Tab-separated table of C-alpha atoms and ligand atoms in Angstrom:
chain	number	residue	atom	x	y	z
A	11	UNK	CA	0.000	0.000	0.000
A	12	UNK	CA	0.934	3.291	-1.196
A	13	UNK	CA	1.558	6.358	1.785
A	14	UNK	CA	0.325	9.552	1.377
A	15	UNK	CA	3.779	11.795	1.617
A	16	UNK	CA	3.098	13.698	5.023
A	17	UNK	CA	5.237	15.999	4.013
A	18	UNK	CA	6.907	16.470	7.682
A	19	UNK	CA	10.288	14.848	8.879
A	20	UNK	CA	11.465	12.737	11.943
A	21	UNK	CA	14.489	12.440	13.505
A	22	UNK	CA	14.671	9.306	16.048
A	23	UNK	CA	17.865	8.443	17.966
A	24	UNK	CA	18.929	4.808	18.330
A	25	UNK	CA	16.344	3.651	16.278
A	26	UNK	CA	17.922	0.191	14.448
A	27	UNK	CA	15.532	-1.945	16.423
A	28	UNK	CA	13.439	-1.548	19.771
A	29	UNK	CA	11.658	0.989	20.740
A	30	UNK	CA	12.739	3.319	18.524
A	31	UNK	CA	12.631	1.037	15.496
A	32	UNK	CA	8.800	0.832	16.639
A	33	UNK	CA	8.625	4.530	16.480
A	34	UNK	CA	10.777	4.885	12.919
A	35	UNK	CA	7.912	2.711	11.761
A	36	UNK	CA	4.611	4.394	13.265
A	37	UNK	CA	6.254	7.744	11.707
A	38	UNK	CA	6.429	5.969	8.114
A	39	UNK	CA	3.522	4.140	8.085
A	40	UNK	CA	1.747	7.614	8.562
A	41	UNK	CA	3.964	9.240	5.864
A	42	UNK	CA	6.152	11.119	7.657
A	43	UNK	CA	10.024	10.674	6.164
A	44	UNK	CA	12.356	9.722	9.251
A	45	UNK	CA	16.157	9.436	9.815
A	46	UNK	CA	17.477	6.854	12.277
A	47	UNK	CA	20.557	6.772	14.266
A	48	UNK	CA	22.351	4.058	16.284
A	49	UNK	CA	26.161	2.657	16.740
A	50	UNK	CA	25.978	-0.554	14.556
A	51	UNK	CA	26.370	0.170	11.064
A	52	UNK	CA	24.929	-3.520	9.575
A	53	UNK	CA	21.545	-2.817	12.229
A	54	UNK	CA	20.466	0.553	11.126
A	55	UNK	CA	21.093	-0.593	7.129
A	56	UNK	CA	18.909	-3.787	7.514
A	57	UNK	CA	16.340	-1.203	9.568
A	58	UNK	CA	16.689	0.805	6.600
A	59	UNK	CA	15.923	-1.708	4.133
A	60	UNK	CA	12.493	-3.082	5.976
A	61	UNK	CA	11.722	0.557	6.746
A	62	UNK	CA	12.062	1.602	3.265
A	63	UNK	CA	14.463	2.972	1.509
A	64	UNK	CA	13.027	5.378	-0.390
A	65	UNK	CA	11.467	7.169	3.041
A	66	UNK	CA	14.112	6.698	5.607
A	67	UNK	CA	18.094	7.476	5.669
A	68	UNK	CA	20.804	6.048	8.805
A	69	UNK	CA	23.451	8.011	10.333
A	70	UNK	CA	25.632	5.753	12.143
A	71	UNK	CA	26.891	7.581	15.548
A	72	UNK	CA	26.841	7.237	19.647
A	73	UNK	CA	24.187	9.893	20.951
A	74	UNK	CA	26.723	11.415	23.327
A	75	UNK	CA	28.607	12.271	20.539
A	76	UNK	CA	28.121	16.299	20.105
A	77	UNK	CA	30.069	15.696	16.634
A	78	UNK	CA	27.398	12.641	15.643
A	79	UNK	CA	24.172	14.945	16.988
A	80	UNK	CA	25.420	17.812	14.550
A	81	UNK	CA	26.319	15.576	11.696
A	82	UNK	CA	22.740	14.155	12.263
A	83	UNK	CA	20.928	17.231	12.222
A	84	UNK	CA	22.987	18.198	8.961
A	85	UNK	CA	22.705	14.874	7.068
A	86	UNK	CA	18.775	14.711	7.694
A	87	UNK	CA	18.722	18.291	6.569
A	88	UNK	CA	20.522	17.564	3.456
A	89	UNK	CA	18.150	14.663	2.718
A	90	UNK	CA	15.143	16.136	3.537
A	91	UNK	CA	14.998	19.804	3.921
A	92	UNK	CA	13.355	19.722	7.171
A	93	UNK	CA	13.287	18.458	10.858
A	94	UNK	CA	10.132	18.772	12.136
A	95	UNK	CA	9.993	15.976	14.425
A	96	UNK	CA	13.319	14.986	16.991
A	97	UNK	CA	12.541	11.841	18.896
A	98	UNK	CA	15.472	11.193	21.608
A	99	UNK	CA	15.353	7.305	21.981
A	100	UNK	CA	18.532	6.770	22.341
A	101	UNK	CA	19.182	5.217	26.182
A	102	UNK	CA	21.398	2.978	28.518
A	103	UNK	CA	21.466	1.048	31.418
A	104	UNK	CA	25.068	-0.535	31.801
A	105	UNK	CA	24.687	-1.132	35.667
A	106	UNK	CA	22.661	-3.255	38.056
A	107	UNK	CA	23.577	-3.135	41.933
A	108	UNK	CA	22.486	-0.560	44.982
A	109	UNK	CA	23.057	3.206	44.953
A	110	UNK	CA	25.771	2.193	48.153
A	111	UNK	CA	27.914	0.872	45.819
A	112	UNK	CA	27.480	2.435	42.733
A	113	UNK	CA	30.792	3.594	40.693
A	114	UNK	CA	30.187	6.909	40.144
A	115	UNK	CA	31.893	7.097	36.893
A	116	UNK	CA	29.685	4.975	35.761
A	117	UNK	CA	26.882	7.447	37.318
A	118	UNK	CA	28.070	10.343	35.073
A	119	UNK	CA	28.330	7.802	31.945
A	120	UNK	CA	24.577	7.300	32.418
A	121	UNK	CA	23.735	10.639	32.768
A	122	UNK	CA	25.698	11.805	29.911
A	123	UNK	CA	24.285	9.105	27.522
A	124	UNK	CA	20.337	9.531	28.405
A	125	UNK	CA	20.339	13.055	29.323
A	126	UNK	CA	22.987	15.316	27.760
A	127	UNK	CA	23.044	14.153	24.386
A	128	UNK	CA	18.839	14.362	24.320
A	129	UNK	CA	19.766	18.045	25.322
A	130	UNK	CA	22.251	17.985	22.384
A	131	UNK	CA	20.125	16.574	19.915
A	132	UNK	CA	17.116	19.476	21.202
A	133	UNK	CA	19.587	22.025	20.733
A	134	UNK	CA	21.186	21.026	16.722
A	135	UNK	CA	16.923	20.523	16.284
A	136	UNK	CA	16.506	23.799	17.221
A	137	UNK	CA	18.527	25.248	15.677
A	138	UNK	CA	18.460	24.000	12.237
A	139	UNK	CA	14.900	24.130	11.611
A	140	UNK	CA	12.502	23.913	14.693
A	141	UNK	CA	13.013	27.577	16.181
A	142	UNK	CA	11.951	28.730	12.782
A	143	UNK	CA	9.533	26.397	11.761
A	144	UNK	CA	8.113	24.746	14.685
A	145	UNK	CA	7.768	20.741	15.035
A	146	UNK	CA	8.411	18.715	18.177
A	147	UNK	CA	10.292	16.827	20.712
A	148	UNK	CA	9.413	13.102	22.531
A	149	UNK	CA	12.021	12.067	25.103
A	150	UNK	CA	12.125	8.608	25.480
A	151	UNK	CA	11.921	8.430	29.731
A	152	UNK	CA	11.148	5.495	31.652
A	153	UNK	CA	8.530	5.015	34.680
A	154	UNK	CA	12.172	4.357	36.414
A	155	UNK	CA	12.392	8.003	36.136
A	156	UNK	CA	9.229	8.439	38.052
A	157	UNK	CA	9.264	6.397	40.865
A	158	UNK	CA	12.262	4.161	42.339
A	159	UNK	CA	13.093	0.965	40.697
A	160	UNK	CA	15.027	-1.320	42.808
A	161	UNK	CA	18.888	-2.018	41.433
A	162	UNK	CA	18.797	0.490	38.319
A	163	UNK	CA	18.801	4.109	40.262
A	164	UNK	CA	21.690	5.370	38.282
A	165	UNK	CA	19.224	4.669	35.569
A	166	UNK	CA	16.271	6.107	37.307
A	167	UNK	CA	18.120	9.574	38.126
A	168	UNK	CA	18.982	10.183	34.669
A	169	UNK	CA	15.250	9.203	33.064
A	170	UNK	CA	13.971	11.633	36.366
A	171	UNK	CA	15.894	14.178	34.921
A	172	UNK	CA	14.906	13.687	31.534
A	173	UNK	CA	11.344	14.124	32.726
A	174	UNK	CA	12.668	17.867	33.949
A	175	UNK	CA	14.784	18.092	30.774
A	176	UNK	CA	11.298	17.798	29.072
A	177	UNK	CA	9.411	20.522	31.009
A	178	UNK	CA	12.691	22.602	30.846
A	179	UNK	CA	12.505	22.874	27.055
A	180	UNK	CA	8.881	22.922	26.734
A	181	UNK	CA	8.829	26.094	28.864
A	182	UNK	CA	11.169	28.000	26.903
A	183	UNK	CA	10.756	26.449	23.264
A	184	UNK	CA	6.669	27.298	23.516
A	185	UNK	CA	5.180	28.585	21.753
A	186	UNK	CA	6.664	27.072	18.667
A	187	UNK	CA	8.104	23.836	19.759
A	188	UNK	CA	6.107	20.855	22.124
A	189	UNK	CA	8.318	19.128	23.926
A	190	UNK	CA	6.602	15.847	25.838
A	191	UNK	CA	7.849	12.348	27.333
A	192	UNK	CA	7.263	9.229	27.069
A	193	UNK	CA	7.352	7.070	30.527
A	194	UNK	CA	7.188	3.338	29.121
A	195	UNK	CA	7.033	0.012	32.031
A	196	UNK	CA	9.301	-3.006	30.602
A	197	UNK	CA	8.933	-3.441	26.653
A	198	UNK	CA	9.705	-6.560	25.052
A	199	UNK	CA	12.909	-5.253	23.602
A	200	UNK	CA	16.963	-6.471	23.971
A	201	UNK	CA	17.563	-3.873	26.497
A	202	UNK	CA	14.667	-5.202	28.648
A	203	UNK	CA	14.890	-8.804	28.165
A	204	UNK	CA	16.606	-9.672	31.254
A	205	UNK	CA	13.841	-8.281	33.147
A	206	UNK	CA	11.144	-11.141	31.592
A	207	UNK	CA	13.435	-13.997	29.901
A	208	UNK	CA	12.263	-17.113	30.385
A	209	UNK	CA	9.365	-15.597	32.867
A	210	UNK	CA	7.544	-14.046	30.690
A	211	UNK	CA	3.707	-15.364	31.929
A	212	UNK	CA	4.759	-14.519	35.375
A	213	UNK	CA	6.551	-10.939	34.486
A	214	UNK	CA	3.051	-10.362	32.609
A	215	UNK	CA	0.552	-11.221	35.438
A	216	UNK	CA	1.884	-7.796	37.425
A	217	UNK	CA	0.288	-5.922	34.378
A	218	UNK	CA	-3.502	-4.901	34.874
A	219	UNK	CA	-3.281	-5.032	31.403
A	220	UNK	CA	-2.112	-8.262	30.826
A	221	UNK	CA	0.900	-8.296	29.236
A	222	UNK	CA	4.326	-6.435	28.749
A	223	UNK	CA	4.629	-3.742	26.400
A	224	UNK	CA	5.510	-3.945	22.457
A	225	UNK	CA	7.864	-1.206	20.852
A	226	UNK	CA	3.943	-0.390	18.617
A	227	UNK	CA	3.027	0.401	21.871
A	228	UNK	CA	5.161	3.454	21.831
A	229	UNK	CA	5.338	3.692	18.312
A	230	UNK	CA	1.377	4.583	18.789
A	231	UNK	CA	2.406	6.870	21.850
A	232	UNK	CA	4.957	8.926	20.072
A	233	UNK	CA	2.834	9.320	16.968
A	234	UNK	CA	0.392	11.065	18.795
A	235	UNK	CA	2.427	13.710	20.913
A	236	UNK	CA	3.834	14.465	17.408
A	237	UNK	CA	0.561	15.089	15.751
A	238	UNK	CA	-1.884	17.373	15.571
A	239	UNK	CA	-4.091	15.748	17.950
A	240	UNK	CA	-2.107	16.436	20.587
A	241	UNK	CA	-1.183	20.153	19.517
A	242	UNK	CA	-2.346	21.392	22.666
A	243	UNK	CA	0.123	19.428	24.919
A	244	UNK	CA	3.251	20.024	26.181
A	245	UNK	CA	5.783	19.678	28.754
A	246	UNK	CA	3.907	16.302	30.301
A	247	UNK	CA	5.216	13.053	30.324
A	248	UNK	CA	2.654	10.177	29.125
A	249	UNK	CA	3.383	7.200	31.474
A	250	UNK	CA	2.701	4.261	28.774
A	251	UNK	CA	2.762	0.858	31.174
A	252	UNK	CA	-0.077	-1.174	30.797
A	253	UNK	CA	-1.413	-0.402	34.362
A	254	UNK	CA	1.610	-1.093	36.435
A	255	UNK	CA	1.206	1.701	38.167
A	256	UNK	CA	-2.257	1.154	39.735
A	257	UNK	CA	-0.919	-1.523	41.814
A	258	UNK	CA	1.137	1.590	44.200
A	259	UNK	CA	-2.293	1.064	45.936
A	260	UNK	CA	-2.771	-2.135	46.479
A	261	UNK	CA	-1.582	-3.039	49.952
B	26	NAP	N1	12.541	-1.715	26.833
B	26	NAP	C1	12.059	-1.218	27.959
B	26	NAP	O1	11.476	-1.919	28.791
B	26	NAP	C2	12.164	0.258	28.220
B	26	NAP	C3	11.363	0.802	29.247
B	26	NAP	C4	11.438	2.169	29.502
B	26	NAP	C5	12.270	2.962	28.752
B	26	NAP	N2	13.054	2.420	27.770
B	26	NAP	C6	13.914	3.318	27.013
B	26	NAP	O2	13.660	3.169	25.640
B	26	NAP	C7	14.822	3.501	24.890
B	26	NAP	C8	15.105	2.408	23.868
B	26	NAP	O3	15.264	1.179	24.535
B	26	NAP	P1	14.989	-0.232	23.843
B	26	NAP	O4	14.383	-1.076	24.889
B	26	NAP	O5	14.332	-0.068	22.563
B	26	NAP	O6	16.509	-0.734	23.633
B	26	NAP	P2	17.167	-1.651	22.492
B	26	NAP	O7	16.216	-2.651	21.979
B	26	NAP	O8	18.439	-2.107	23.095
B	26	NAP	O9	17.462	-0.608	21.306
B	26	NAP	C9	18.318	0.470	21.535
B	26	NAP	C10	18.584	1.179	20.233
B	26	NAP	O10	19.394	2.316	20.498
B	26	NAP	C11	20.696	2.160	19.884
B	26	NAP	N3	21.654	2.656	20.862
B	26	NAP	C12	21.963	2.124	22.062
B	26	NAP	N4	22.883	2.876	22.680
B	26	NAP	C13	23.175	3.896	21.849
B	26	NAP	C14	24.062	4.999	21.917
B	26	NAP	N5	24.843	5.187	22.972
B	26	NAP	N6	24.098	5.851	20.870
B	26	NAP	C15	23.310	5.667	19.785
B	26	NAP	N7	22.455	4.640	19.674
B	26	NAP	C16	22.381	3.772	20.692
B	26	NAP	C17	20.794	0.670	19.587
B	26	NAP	O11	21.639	0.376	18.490
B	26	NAP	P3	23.228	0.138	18.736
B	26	NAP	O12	23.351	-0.779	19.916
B	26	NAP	O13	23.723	-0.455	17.454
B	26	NAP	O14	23.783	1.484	19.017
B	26	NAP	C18	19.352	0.345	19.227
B	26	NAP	O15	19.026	0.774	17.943
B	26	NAP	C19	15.935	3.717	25.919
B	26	NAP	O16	16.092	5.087	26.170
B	26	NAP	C20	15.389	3.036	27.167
B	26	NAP	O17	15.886	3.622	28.341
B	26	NAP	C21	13.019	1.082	27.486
């Protein structure tokens, strides 16, 4: 089936598979042309190839990379004239293990990987198109980043704080930029496989909702907060977790 062009452009950090490979393919499917970044050359140019070729372009890079954010804000630019759309996706979670103990190093790693670069990205966005033009911004958070999570707090600071980073820009990039998050509970993904390997039934039966999450699941999400159904929106953060949270009060 044939897409009507859109005629707007995406930009969604680590997008080869996952999550953001869910989003890549929300934002095609509705027309929109997208650009995908991620570290692994041979991942983002097989994403390319089921994504389309003819809609979507990869730009190999690490997110923390101020160099990479640039040359990603250029190349997409180049390709398509436009950035209307910046989706930071792009996350990490490297350590498991209590705040006593945690290596701080590996604190600031975290913080520089989910946080700063998103910041970096919002800023080359900006700049190249979006202060001009308009569009908007979707932070990939985490419902880590909203209330503790036992063993992954270096993890849960830096999603907390891009929850602030999130009302931060929306503030000051209104009235012609949104800027909203995403808070997703565990999503069948690589990153989160450890969490429901081989326990998947069990992992499940904690969701009101029945089941873990599926990368459409934010796909649909991040569609939204960049349409213009949600043009009245901004600065919130849309918790996206099948129901977890209603359990807080179940005693
Ligand atoms: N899955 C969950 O349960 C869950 C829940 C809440 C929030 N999240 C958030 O959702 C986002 C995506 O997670 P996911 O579950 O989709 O993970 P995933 O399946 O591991 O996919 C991560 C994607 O990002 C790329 N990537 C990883 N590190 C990168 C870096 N430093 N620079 C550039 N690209 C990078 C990966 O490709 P390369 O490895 O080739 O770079 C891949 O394309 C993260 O921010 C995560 O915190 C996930």
């Amino acid at each position: 089936m044939t897409v009507q062009d859109s005629g707007k452009v995406a930009l969604v950090t680590g997008a080869s598979r996952g999550i953001g490979y869910g989003i890549a393919e929300a934002l095609v499917a509705r027309g929109d042309r997208v650009a995908i970044t991620g570290r692994g050359e041979d991942a983002l140019k097989e994403a390319v190839e089921r994504l389309g070729a003819d809609r979507v372009i990869a730009i190999p890079g690490k997110a923390h990379d101020e160099a990479h954010q640039a040359a990603a804000v250029e190349r997409t630019m180049e390709a398509f004239g436009r950035v209307d759309y910046l989706v930071n996706n792009a996350g990490t979670n490297p350590v498991f293990g209590p705040m006593a103990e945690l290596d701080l190093n590996v604190a600031r790693k975290v913080y520089e990987t989910n946080v700063i670069s998103a910041l970096g990205f919002a800023q080359q966005t900006w700049k190249a198109w979006q202060k001009e033009n308009g569009g908007a911004i979707v932070n990939i958070a985490s419902v880590a980043g909203v209330a503790p999570s036992p063993f992954i707090g270096a993890y849960g600071m830096s999603k907390a704080a891009m929850i602030n980073l999130t009302a931060q820009l929306a503030h000051e990039f209104a009235p012609v930029v949104r800027v909203n998050a995403i808070a997703p509970a565990v999503v069948k993904t690589k990153f989160a496989e450890a969490l429901y390997e081989g326990r998947e039934a069990e992992a499940a039966a904690a969701y009101p909702l029945g089941r873990l999450g599926v990368p459409e699941d934010i796909g649909g999400a991040a569609a939204f907060l960049t349409s213009a159904q949600s043009d009245w929106i901004t600065g919130q953060t849309l918790v996206v977790d099948g129901g977890i949270f209603l359990n807080a009060g179940v005693g």
